[in-house]
Protein backbone atom coordinates (compact mmCIF):
# COMPACT_ATOMS: atom_id res chain seq x y z
CA ALA A 1 87.46 68.25 60.86
CA GLN A 2 84.89 71.04 60.87
CA SER A 3 83.06 69.52 63.85
CA ILE A 4 86.38 69.44 65.77
CA LEU A 5 86.94 73.14 64.94
CA VAL A 6 83.41 73.97 66.09
CA ALA A 7 83.94 72.04 69.33
CA ARG A 8 87.30 73.77 69.99
CA ASN A 9 85.75 77.14 69.20
CA GLN A 10 82.97 76.43 71.71
CA ASP A 11 85.57 75.40 74.29
CA VAL A 12 87.49 78.62 73.71
CA HIS A 13 84.32 80.70 74.07
CA GLN A 14 83.38 78.79 77.25
CA THR A 15 86.86 79.38 78.69
CA GLU A 16 86.68 83.09 77.80
CA ARG A 17 83.28 83.37 79.52
CA GLU A 18 84.62 81.61 82.62
CA LEU A 19 87.69 83.86 82.67
CA ALA A 20 85.52 86.96 82.28
CA GLN A 21 83.29 85.74 85.10
CA LEU A 22 86.31 85.03 87.31
CA THR A 23 87.76 88.45 86.51
CA GLY A 24 84.43 90.05 87.41
CA GLU A 25 84.34 88.10 90.68
CA MET A 26 87.89 89.19 91.47
CA GLU A 27 87.08 92.84 90.80
CA GLY A 28 84.03 92.55 93.04
CA LEU A 29 86.14 90.96 95.76
CA LYS A 30 88.76 93.69 95.46
CA LYS A 31 86.09 96.37 95.74
CA GLY A 32 84.64 94.59 98.76
CA LEU A 33 88.08 94.30 100.35
CA ASP A 34 88.81 97.96 99.66
CA ALA A 35 85.49 98.94 101.23
CA ALA A 36 86.17 96.71 104.24
CA ASN A 37 89.65 98.19 104.65
CA ARG A 38 88.25 101.72 104.47
CA ALA A 39 85.60 100.83 107.04
CA ALA A 40 88.15 99.15 109.32
CA ASN A 41 90.46 102.16 109.19
CA ARG A 42 87.72 104.62 110.09
CA GLU A 43 87.76 105.62 113.69
CA VAL A 44 84.48 106.31 115.42
CA PRO A 45 84.99 109.10 117.91
CA ALA A 46 83.75 108.43 121.40
CA PRO A 47 80.94 110.69 122.53
CA ALA A 48 82.38 113.69 124.27
CA THR A 49 81.45 114.16 127.88
CA PRO A 50 81.87 117.79 128.81
CA GLN A 51 83.80 118.28 132.01
CA PRO A 52 84.06 121.71 133.52
CA THR A 53 87.61 122.87 134.04
CA PRO A 54 88.28 125.80 136.33
CA ASN A 55 91.38 126.92 134.39
CA PRO A 56 91.37 125.56 130.86
CA THR A 57 94.80 124.59 129.59
CA PRO A 58 96.01 126.58 126.61
CA MET A 59 95.75 124.98 123.18
CA PRO A 60 99.14 123.50 122.17
CA THR A 61 100.85 125.21 119.30
CA PHE A 62 102.01 123.42 116.16
CA GLY A 63 105.58 123.62 117.46
CA ASP A 64 104.62 121.91 120.74
CA VAL A 65 102.88 119.07 118.90
CA PHE A 66 105.75 118.71 116.45
CA GLU A 67 108.36 118.58 119.22
CA GLU A 68 106.35 116.01 121.17
CA PHE A 69 105.85 113.86 118.05
CA GLY A 70 109.51 114.24 117.10
CA THR A 71 110.68 113.08 120.52
CA HIS A 72 108.29 110.12 120.49
CA GLN A 73 109.32 109.25 116.94
CA SER A 74 112.99 109.49 117.82
CA ASN A 75 112.64 107.20 120.85
CA SER A 76 110.73 104.63 118.82
CA LEU A 77 113.20 104.82 115.94
CA GLN A 78 116.11 104.42 118.33
CA ASN A 79 114.41 101.41 119.93
CA ILE A 80 113.87 99.71 116.56
CA VAL A 81 117.43 100.44 115.43
CA GLU A 82 118.93 99.16 118.69
CA ASN A 83 116.77 96.02 118.64
CA PHE A 84 116.69 95.54 114.87
CA ASP A 85 117.06 91.75 114.99
CA LYS A 86 113.75 91.65 116.82
CA TYR A 87 111.98 93.81 114.18
CA ARG A 88 113.70 92.61 110.99
CA ASP A 89 111.24 89.79 110.20
CA ASN A 90 108.27 92.11 110.62
CA PHE A 91 109.37 94.27 107.66
CA CYS A 92 107.25 93.43 104.62
CA LYS A 93 109.47 94.59 101.78
CA GLU A 94 107.02 93.48 99.06
CA CYS A 95 104.01 95.19 100.64
CA LEU A 96 102.84 98.49 99.23
CA PHE A 97 103.83 101.65 101.06
CA GLU A 98 101.59 103.53 98.65
CA GLU A 99 100.21 102.70 95.24
CA GLY A 100 103.07 101.63 92.98
CA VAL A 101 105.75 101.91 95.71
CA THR A 102 106.80 98.90 97.77
CA CYS A 103 108.02 99.30 101.32
CA GLU A 104 111.48 98.19 100.20
CA ASP A 105 111.50 100.87 97.46
CA HIS A 106 110.53 103.52 100.00
CA ALA A 107 113.32 102.40 102.38
CA ARG A 108 115.83 102.63 99.50
CA LEU A 109 114.57 106.12 98.67
CA LEU A 110 114.96 107.24 102.29
CA LYS A 111 118.43 105.72 102.43
CA ARG A 112 119.48 107.59 99.31
CA GLN A 113 117.75 110.94 99.96
CA LYS A 114 118.50 111.24 103.68
CA SER A 115 121.79 109.32 103.74
CA LEU A 116 120.41 106.81 106.24
CA THR A 117 121.81 103.39 106.97
CA SER A 118 119.72 100.48 105.69
CA VAL A 119 118.65 99.64 109.24
CA LYS A 120 117.56 103.21 110.00
CA ALA A 121 115.70 103.48 106.67
CA ILE A 122 113.77 100.26 107.33
CA ALA A 123 113.04 101.34 110.92
CA THR A 124 111.69 104.64 109.61
CA VAL A 125 109.41 102.86 107.14
CA LEU A 126 108.15 100.54 109.88
CA LEU A 127 107.22 103.61 111.92
CA GLU A 128 105.67 105.50 109.00
CA SER A 129 103.32 102.82 107.71
CA GLN A 130 101.56 99.90 109.34
CA MET A 131 101.08 98.54 105.80
CA CYS A 132 104.82 97.72 105.85
CA ARG A 133 104.48 95.44 108.88
CA ARG A 134 103.86 91.73 108.31
CA ASN A 135 101.99 91.42 111.61
CA TYR A 136 99.45 94.04 110.43
CA HIS A 137 98.45 91.87 107.46
CA GLN A 138 98.74 88.60 109.34
CA ASN A 139 96.46 89.92 112.09
CA LYS A 140 93.80 90.73 109.48
CA ILE A 141 94.13 87.23 108.03
CA ASP A 142 93.97 85.67 111.50
CA GLN A 143 90.87 87.74 112.37
CA MET A 144 89.14 86.22 109.35
CA GLY A 145 89.97 82.68 110.54
CA GLY A 146 93.33 82.15 108.82
CA PHE A 147 94.08 81.46 105.17
CA CYS A 148 93.35 77.97 103.80
CA GLY A 149 95.49 77.64 100.68
CA GLU A 150 94.44 74.12 99.67
CA CYS A 151 90.71 74.75 100.10
CA VAL A 152 88.57 74.88 96.95
CA TRP A 153 87.67 78.39 95.81
CA GLY A 154 84.50 79.44 93.98
CA PHE A 155 81.22 77.81 93.13
CA LYS A 156 82.65 75.70 90.27
CA LYS A 157 85.16 74.13 92.67
CA THR A 158 87.91 74.03 90.05
CA GLN A 159 90.57 76.21 91.74
CA THR A 160 92.30 76.18 95.10
CA CYS A 161 92.71 79.32 97.15
CA ASN A 162 96.47 79.16 96.53
CA ALA A 163 95.84 79.13 92.75
CA ILE A 164 93.67 82.24 93.06
CA VAL A 165 96.41 83.96 95.10
CA ASP A 166 98.99 83.08 92.43
CA TYR A 167 96.65 84.43 89.73
CA LEU A 168 96.11 87.71 91.60
CA MET A 169 99.82 88.11 92.22
CA SER A 170 100.80 87.52 88.62
CA SER A 171 97.99 89.19 86.69
CA LYS A 172 96.85 91.90 89.10
CA LYS A 173 100.29 92.53 90.62
CA GLN A 174 98.94 92.18 94.15
CA THR A 175 101.17 91.37 97.08
CA ARG A 176 100.75 87.93 98.67
CA TYR A 177 98.94 89.42 101.68
CA THR A 178 96.53 91.45 99.54
CA ALA A 179 95.86 88.45 97.30
CA GLN A 180 95.18 86.22 100.30
CA LEU A 181 92.78 88.78 101.79
CA THR A 182 91.04 89.10 98.43
CA ALA A 183 90.67 85.32 98.13
CA MET A 184 89.42 85.19 101.72
CA GLU A 185 86.37 87.22 100.73
CA LYS A 186 85.03 83.76 99.86
CA GLU A 187 84.46 81.87 103.11
CA ALA A 188 85.98 78.73 101.56
CA CYS A 189 89.46 80.23 101.92
CA ARG A 190 89.06 80.97 105.62
CA GLY A 191 90.44 78.57 108.18
CA GLY A 192 89.34 75.04 107.34
CA GLY A 193 86.91 76.27 104.70
CA ALA A 194 83.17 76.88 104.83
CA LYS A 195 81.32 74.57 107.16
């Protein structure tokens, strides 16, 4: 009986070590994904080529910029509202608008605070944040070769990519897209897997 207890205890310790290692790998992947997202979102300004202008145009005032943005925003919002059936499936309600706030939560807040219709609130969120658009996340996944859910993840080859996504969603409270991108840090989860 004591040898069985010792064996079970060793199994428990081995499982704890593997879980700790997996958790460490996941944290490393998340940090790598965060760094990649920050790098992807950085814009590199094009080198300026000075061009002489005989009569320089005056610098626009804040009011000019605001009016121009407001008009553009209004036209886009009107377009989304009028063609909502076309945009509805692109709204990622479970995606994060900002940390701790889903896109759906933000749309509800706008609806309540600004007395907007549901359609107008969702359209506003779609305009405010690319993170709330399914095609934004799907494009990132596609650029990495597509997500392979049934491929084997990790060097021990004991989990599928789908299992890792489920783990990240349940324990780390990540959205499906974020979890897939995190899992895709391992080449095995990209496309048909590592070649």
